[in-house]
Coordinates of C-alpha atoms in Angstrom, one line a residue:
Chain E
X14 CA 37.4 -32.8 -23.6
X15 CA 36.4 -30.2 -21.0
X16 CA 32.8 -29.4 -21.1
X17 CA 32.9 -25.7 -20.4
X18 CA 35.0 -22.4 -19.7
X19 CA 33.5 -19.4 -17.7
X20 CA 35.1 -16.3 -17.5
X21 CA 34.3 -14.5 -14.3
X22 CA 34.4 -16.3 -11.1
X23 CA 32.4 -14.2 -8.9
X24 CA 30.0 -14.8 -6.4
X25 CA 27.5 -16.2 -9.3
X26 CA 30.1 -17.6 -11.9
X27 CA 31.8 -19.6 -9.0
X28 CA 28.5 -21.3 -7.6
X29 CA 27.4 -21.5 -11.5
X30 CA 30.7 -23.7 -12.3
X31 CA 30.7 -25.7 -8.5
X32 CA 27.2 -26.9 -9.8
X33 CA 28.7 -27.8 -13.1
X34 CA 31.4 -29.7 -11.6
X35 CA 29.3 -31.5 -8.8
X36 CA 27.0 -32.7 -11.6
X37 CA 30.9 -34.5 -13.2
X38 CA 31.8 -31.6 -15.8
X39 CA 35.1 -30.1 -16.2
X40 CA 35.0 -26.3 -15.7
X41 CA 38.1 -23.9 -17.2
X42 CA 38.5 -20.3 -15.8
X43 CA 40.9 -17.8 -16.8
X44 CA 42.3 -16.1 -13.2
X45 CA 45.6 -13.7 -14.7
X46 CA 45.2 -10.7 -13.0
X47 CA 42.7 -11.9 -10.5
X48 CA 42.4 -11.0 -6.5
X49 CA 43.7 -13.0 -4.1
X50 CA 40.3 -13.7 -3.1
X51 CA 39.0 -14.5 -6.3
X52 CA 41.7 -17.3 -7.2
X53 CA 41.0 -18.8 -4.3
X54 CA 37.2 -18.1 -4.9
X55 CA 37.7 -20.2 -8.0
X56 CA 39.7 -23.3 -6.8
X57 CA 37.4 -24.2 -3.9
X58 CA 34.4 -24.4 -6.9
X59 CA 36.6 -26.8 -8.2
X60 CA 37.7 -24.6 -11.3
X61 CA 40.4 -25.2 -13.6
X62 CA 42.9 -22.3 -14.2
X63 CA 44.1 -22.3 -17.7
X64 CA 45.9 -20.0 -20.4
X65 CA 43.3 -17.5 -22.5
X66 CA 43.9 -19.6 -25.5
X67 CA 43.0 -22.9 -23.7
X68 CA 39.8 -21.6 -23.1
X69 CA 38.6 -22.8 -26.6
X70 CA 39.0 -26.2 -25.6
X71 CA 35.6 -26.5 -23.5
X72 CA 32.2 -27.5 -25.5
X73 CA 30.5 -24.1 -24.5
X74 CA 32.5 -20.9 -23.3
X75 CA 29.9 -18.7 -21.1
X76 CA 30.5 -15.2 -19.5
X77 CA 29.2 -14.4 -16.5
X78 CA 31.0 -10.9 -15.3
X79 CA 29.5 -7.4 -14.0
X80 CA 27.6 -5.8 -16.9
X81 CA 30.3 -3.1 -17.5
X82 CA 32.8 -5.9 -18.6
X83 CA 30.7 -8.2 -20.6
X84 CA 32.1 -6.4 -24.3
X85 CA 35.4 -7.0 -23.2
X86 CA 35.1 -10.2 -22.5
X87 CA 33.2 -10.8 -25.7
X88 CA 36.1 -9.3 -27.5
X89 CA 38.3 -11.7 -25.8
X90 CA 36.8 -14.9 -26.8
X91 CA 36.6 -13.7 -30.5
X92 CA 40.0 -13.1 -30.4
X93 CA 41.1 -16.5 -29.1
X94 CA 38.6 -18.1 -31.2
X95 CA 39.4 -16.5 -34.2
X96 CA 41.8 -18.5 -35.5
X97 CA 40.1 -22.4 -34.8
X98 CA 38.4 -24.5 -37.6
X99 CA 35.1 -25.0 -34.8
X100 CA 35.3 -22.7 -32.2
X101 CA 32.9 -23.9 -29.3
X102 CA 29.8 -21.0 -29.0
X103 CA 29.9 -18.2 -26.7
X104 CA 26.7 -17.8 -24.4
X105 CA 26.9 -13.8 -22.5
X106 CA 24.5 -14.6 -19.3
X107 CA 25.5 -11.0 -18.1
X108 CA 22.7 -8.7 -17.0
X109 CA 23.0 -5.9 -20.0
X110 CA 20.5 -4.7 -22.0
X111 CA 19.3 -5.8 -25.4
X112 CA 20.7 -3.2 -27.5
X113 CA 24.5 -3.9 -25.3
X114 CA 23.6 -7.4 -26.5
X115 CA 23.4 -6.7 -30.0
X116 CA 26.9 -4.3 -29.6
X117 CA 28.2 -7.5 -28.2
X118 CA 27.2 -9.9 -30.9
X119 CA 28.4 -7.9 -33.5
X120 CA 32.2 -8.3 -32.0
X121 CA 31.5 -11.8 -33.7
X122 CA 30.3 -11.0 -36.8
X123 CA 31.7 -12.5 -39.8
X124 CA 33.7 -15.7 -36.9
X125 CA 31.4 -18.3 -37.6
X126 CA 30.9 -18.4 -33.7
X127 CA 27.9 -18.7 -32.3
X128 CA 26.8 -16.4 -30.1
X129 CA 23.5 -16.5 -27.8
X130 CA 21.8 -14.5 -25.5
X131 CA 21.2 -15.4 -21.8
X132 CA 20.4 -14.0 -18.2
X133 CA 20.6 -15.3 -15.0
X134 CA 17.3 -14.7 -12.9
X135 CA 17.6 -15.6 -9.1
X136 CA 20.3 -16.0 -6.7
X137 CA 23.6 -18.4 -7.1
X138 CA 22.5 -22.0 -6.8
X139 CA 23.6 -23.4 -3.3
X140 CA 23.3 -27.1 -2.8
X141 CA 20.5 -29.2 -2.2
X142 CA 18.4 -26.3 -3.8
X143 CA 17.2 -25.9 -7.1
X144 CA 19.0 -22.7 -7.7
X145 CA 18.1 -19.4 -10.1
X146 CA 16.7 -20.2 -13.8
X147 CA 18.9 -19.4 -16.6
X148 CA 16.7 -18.1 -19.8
X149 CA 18.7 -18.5 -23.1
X150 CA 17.1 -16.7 -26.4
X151 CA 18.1 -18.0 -30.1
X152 CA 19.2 -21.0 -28.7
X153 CA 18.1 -23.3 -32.0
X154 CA 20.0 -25.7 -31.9
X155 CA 19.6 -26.2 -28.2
X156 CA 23.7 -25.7 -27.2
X157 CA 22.4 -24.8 -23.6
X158 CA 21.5 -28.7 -23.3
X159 CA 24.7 -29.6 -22.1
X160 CA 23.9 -27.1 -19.0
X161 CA 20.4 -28.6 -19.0
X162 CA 22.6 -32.2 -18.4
X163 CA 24.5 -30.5 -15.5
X164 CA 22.3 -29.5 -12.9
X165 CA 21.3 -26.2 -14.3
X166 CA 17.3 -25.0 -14.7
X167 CA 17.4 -23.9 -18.5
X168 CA 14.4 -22.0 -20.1
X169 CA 14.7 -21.3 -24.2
X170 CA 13.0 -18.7 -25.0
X171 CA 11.7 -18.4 -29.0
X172 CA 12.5 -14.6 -29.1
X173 CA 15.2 -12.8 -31.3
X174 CA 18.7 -12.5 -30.1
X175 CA 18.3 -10.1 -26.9
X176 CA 15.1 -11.4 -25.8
X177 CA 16.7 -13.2 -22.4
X178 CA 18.4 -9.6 -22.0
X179 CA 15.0 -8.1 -22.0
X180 CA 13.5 -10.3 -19.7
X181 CA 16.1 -9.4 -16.9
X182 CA 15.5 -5.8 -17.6
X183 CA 11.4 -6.0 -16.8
X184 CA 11.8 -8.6 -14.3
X185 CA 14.5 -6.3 -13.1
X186 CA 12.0 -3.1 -13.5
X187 CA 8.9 -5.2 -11.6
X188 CA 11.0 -6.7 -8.9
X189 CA 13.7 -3.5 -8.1
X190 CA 10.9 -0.8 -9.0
X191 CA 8.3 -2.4 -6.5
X192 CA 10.8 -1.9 -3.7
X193 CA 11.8 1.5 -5.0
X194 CA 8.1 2.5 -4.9
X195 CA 7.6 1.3 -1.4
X196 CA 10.8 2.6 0.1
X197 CA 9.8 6.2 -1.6
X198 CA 5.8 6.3 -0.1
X199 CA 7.3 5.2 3.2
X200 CA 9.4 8.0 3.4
X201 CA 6.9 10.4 1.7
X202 CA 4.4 8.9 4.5
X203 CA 6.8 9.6 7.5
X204 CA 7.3 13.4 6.5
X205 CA 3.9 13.9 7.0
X206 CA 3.0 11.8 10.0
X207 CA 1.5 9.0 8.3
X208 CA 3.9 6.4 8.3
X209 CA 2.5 4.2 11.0
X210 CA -1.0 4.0 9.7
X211 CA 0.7 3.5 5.9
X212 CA 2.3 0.4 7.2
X213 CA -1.4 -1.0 9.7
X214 CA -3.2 0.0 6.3
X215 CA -0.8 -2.3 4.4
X216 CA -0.7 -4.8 6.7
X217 CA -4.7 -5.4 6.8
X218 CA -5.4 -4.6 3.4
X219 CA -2.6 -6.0 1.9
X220 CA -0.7 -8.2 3.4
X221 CA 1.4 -10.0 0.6
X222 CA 2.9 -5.8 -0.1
X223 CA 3.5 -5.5 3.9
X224 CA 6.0 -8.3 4.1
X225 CA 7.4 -8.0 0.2
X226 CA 8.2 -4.6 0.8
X227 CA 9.6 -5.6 5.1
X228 CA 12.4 -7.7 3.6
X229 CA 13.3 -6.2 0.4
X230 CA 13.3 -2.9 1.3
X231 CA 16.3 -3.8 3.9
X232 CA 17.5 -5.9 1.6
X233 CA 17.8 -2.7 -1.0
X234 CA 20.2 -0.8 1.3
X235 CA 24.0 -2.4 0.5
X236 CA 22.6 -2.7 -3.0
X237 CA 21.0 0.7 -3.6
X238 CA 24.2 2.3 -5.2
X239 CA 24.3 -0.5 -8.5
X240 CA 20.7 -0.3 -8.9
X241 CA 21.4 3.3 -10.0
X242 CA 22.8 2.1 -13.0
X243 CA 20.7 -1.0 -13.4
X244 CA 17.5 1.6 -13.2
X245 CA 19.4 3.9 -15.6
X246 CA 20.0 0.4 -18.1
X247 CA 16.1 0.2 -17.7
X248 CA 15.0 3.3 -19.0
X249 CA 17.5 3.5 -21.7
X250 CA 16.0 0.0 -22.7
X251 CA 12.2 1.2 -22.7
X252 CA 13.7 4.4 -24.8
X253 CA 12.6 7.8 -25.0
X254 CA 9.1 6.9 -26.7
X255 CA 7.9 4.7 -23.8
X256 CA 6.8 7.3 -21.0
X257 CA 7.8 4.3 -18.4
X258 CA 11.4 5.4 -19.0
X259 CA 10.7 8.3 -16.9
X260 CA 9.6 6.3 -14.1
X261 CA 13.1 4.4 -14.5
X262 CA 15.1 7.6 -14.2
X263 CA 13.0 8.7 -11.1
X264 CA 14.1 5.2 -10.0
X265 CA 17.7 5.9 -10.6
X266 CA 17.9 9.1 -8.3
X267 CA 15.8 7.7 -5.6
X268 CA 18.3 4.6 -5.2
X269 CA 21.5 7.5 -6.0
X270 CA 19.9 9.2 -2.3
X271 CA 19.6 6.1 -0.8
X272 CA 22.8 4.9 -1.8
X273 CA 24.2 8.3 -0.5
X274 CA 22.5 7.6 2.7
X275 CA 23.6 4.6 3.5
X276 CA 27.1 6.0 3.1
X277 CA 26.6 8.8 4.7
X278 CA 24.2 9.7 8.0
X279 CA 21.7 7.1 7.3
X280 CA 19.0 8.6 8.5
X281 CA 16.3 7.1 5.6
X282 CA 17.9 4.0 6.8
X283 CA 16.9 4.5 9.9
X284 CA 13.9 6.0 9.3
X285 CA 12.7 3.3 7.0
X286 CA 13.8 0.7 9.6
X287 CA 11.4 2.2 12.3
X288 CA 8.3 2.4 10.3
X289 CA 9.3 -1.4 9.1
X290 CA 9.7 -2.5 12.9
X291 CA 6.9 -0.6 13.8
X292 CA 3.8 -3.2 14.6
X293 CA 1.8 -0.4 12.1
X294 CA -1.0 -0.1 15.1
X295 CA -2.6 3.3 15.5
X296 CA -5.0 4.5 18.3
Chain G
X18 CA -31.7 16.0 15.6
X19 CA -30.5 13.9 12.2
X20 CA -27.2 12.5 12.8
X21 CA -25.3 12.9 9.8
X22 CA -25.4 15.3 6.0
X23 CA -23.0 14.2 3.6
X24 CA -22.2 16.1 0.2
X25 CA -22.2 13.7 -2.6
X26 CA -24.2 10.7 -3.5
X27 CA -22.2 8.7 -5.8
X28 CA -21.3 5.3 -5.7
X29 CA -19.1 6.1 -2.8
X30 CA -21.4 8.5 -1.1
X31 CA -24.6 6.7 -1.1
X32 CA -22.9 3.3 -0.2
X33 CA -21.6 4.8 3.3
X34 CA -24.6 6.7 3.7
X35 CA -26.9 3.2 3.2
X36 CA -24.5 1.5 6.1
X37 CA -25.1 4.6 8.6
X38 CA -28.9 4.3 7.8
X39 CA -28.7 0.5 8.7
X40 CA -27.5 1.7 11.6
X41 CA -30.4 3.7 12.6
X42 CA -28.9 7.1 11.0
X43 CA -30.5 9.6 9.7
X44 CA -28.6 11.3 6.7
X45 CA -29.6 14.3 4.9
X46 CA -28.3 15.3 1.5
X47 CA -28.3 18.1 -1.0
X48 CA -29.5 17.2 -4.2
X49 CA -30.7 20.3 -6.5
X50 CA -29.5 20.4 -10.0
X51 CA -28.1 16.7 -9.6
X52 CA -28.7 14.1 -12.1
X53 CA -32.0 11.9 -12.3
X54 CA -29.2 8.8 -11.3
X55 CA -28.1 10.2 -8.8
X56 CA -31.2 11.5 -7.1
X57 CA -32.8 7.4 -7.3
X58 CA -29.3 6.2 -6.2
X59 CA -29.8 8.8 -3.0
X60 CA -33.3 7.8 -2.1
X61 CA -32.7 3.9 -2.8
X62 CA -30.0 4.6 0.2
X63 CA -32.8 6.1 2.3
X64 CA -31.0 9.3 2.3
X65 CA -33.1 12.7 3.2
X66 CA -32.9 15.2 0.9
X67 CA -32.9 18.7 2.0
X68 CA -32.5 22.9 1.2
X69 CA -28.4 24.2 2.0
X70 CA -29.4 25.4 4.7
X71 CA -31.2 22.3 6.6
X72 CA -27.2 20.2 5.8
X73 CA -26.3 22.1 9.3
X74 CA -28.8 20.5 11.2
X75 CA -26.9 17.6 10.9
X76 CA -24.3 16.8 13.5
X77 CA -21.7 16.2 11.6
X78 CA -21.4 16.8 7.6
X79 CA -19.2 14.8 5.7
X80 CA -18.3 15.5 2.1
X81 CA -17.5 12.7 -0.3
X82 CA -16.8 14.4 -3.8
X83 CA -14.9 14.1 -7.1
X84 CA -11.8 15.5 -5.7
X85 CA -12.2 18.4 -8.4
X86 CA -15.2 19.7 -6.5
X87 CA -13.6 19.0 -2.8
X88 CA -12.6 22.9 -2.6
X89 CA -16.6 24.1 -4.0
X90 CA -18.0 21.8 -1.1
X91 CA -16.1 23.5 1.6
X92 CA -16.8 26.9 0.7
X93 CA -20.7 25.9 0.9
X94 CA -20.4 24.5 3.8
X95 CA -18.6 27.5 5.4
X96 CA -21.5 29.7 3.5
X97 CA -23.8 28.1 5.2
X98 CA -22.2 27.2 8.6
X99 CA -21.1 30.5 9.2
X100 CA -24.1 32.6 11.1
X101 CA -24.6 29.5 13.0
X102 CA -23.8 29.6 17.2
X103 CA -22.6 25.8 17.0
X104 CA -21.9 24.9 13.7
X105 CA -21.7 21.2 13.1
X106 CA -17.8 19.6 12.6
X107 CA -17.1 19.0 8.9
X108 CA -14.8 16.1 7.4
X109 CA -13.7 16.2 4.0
X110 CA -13.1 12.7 2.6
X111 CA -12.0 12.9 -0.5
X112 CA -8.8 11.9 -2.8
X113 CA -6.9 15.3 -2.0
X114 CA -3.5 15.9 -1.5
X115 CA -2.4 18.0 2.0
X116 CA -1.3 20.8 0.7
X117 CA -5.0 20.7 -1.2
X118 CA -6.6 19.9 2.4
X119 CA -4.4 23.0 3.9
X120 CA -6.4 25.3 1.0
X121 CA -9.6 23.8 1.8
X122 CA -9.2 24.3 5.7
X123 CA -8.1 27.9 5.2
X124 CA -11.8 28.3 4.0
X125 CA -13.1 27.7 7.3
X126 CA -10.3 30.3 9.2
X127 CA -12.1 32.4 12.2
X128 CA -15.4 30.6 11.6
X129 CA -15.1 28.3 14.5
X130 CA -16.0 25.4 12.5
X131 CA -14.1 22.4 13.2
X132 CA -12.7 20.9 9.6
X133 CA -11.1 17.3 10.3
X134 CA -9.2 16.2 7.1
X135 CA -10.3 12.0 6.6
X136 CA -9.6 9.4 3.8
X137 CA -11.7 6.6 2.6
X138 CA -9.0 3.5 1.8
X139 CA -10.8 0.7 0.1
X140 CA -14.0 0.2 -1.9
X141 CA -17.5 1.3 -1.1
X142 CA -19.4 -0.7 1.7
X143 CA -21.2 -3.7 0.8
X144 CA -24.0 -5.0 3.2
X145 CA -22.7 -8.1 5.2
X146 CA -18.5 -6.4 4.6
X147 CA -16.8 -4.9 6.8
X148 CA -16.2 -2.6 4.0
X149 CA -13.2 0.3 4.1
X150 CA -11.3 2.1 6.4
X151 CA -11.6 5.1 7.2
X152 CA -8.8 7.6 8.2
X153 CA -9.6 10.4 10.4
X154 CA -6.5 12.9 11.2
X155 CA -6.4 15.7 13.8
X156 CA -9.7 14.4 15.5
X157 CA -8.8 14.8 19.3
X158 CA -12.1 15.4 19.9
X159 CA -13.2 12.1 18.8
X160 CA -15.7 13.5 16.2
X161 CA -15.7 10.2 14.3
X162 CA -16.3 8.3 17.3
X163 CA -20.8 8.6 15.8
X164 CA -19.6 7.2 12.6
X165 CA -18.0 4.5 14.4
X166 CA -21.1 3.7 16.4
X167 CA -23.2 3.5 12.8
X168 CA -21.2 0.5 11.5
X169 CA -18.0 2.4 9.7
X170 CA -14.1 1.3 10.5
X171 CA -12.5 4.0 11.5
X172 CA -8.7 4.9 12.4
X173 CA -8.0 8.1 13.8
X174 CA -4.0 9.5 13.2
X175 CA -2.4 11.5 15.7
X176 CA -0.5 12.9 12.4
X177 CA -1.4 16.9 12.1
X178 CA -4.4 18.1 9.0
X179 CA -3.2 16.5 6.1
X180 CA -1.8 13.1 7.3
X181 CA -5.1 11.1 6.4
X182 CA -4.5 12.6 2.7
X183 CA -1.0 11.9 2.5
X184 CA -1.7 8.4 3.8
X185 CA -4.2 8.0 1.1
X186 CA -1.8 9.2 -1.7
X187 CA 1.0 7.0 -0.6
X188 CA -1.5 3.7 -0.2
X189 CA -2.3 4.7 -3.9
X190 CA 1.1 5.4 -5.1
X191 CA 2.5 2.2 -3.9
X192 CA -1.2 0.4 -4.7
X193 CA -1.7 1.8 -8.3
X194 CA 2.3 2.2 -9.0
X195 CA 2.9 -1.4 -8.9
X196 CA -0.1 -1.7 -11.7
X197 CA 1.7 0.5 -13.7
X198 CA 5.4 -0.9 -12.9
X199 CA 4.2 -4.0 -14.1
X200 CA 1.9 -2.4 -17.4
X201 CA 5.3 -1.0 -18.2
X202 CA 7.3 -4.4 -18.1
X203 CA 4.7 -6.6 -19.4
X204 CA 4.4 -4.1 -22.8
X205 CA 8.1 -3.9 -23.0
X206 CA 9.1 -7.5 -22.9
X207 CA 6.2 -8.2 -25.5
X208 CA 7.9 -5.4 -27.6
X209 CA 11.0 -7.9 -27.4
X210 CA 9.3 -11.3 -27.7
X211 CA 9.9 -12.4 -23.9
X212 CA 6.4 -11.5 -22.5
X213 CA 5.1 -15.1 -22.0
X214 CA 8.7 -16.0 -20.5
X215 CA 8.8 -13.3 -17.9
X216 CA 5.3 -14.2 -16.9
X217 CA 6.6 -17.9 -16.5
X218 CA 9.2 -16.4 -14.6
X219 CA 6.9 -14.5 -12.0
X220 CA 4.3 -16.9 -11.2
X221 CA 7.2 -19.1 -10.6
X222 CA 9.5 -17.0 -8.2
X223 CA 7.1 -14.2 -7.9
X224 CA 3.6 -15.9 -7.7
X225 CA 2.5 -13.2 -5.4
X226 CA 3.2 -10.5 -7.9
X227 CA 1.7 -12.3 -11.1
X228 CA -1.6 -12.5 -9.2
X229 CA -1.8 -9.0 -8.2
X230 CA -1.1 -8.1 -11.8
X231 CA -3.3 -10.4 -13.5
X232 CA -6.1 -9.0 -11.1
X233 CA -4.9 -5.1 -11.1
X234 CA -4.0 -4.7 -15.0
X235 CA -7.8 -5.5 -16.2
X236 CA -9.2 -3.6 -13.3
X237 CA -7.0 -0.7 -14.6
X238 CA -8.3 -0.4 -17.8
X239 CA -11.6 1.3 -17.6
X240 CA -9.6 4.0 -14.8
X241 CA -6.5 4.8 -16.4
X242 CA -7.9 8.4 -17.4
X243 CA -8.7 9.1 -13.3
X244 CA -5.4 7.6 -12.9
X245 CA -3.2 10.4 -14.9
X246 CA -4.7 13.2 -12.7
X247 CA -4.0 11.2 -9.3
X248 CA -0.4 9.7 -10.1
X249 CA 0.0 13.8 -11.0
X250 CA -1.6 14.2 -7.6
X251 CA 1.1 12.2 -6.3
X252 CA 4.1 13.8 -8.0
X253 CA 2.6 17.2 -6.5
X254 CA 2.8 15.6 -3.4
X255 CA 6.1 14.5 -3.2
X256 CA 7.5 17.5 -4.2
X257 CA 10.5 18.7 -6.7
X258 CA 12.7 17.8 -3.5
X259 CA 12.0 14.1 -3.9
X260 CA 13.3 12.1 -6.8
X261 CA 10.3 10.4 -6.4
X262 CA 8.1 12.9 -7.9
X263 CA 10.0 11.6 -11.4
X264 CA 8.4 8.7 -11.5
X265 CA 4.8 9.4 -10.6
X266 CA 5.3 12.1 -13.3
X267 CA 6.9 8.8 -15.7
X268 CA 3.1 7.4 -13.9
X269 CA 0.9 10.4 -15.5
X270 CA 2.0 9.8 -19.0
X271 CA 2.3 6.1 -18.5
X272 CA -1.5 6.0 -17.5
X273 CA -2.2 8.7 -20.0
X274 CA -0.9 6.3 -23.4
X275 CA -2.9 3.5 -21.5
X276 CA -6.6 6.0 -21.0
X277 CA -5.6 6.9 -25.0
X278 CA -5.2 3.6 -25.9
X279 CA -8.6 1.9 -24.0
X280 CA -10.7 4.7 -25.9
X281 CA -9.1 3.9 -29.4
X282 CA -7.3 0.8 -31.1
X283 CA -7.2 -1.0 -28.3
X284 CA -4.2 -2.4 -29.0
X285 CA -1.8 -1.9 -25.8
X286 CA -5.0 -3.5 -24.0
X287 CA -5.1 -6.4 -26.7
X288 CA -1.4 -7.3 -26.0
X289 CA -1.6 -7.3 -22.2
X290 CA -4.9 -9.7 -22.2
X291 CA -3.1 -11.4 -24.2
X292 CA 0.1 -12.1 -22.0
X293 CA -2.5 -12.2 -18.7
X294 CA -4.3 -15.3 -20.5
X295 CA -0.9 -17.0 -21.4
X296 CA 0.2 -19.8 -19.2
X297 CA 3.1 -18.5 -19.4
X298 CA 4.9 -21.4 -20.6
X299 CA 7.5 -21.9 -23.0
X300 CA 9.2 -24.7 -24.6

């Protein structure tokens, strides 16, 4: 019996199923459709392209797609599951918010398919390191065990269905926000000719901020234009009665300018560069 | 000829005046109508106290003020700067934005009195510290260059009037923003039951950022009401131009719930001790 199906073989879902397979477990993917690059994405991980319906065959069935197609994909796996005496249970590691979460785990209502809530924090595991840590919420009767067995850095968390999805969103909000805060008082600091002295002042006073905010401010850049929406997930997760979900939309139309920047004249870009280069020395 | 007046004895006030008088300084001060505290705190610092008028004979009068009172201070030193032949330099240190500082300096238009615009980045000096930094912009003449020689750190910025304010609002905005970024989170993910798991997750991969928090949160408490005004401050800074305003506004109200909160049921303050004391470890 295979041990697991992933839909999605992206960057993550690819490296997510190579670790799988180097740990001895079978992986099925479903590629119809896919780009060129993304077939052959999936067969150097080691993946196994099979029909939709063969998908229900693997022990645990987990989704791991860009936010915007993680319903879908739910609705896909009920509908292919539908129909068996013991379907295997679903796990959505996609990063969505709580209340997308719940929209998805309604589409299962009613199956007798188990449905739980993960998210992926941390990059796509690469050999030889320990890779990102995958939080699952709800997870009772400890299904995510078998990924536990395969290489993969599990954390259960006790929370309600959703709680995982929450956890990305204020890690998310923490991490992303403390770059968007630095990249905005650089800027504001160079209009006014204080840029150089922001970034000594920093660097003396505090130094863990200086070289945070030196690589992931750079880092930002090719990424600026889908943290718009992931800023714009955040505020509509902290709601309209949590003032902090006006700091989230600010959030969103600072990374909307960058990302127009960067396609455009890049002159932030470069702008932010200098002042990061700079050896933040005054007179 | 007494080397230095400054407005303002408060903690900040009489704690740079005590490190000029260690350094052989003399520093007069104006303290009619003041309160009984602050008129021991004054003297305990050796500082002289003196009529208006005798604040001139100083040769350089610094003002270190409530920012509310930064605009009074200037006009009475203008007032009584203004029959003078060489009227000493004045430096306003205090929390303003530029475009404040640009009011301020207007006070002093055709007088002849040179007004350098400073800020004062760190906590008050402490005997045996180095204590802060302090940012002098515009000061080609080297005006600071006494204070310097009495035992304070100063920078001087070749930024225009109003740089060493700006660089003051965007230390704080990146400073205090981050303690509210991760107020925000830390509240939200306990409002979805994945508080202790996100901060497992930071002192793991973020350890850097779980200490500042754990410090800066508690810190915050007892100065979320100054906060509100200065993250307003901030917004006003930026500008409707910037995006960035948005979320120094989403700052104000933020800091605002939190002030509300420390003064009443304590109950937003309850929950984050509480996830600050947690190991942070889940099953």
């Amino acid at each position: 019996m295979p041990n697991f199906a992933i839909i999605g073989s992206g960057a993550m879902g690819s490296a997510v199923a190579k670790r799988l397979i180097d740990h001895g477990a079978t992986v099925l993917t479903y590629l119809e459709g896919r780009s060129e690059q993304t077939i052959v994405r999936a067969k150097a991980a080691g993946m196994v392209p099979v029909g939709h319906q063969e998908l229900t065959k693997a022990e645990l069935i987990l989704s791991i797609v860009p936010p915007a197609q993680a319903i879908k994909v739910a609705g896909l796996v009920a509908d292919i599951s539908s129909e068996m005496q013991a379907p295997p249970p679903f796990i959505d590691l996609n990063a969505i918010a709580p209340k997308t979460m719940q929209a998805l785990a309604a589409r299962f209502e009613g199956s007798g398919i188990e449905v739980l809530d993960g998210a992926i924090i941390g990059g796509p595991p690469v050999p030889g390191k320990s890779g990102p840590t995958i939080y699952i919420s709800g997870d009772t009767a400890e299904r995510s065990r078998l990924l536990e067995d395969c290489g993969l850095r599990i954390r259960r968390l006790d929370g309600p269905l959703g709680a995982a999805s929450a956890l990305k969103m204020c890690y998310a909000g923490i991490n992303k926000g403390f770059t968007g805060l630095g990249t905005a008082m650089l800027l504001a600091a160079s209009r006014s000719g204080a840029a150089e002295s922001l970034k000594a002042e920093l660097s003396d006073s505090l130094p863990d901020v200086d070289r945070k905010l030196s690589r992931s401010i750079p880092d930002m850049y090719p990424k600026a234009y889908r943290w718009v929406a992931e800023m714009q997930e955040i505020a509509d997760f902290l709601g309209d009665d949590d003032p902090a979900a006006t700091i989230f939309r600010g959030m969103a139309d600072l990374f909307a300018r960058m990302a127009g920047d960067v396609e455009g004249s890049r002159v932030l870009v470069g702008r932010l560069d200098e002042i990061i280069a700079s050896s933040g020395t005054e007179n």
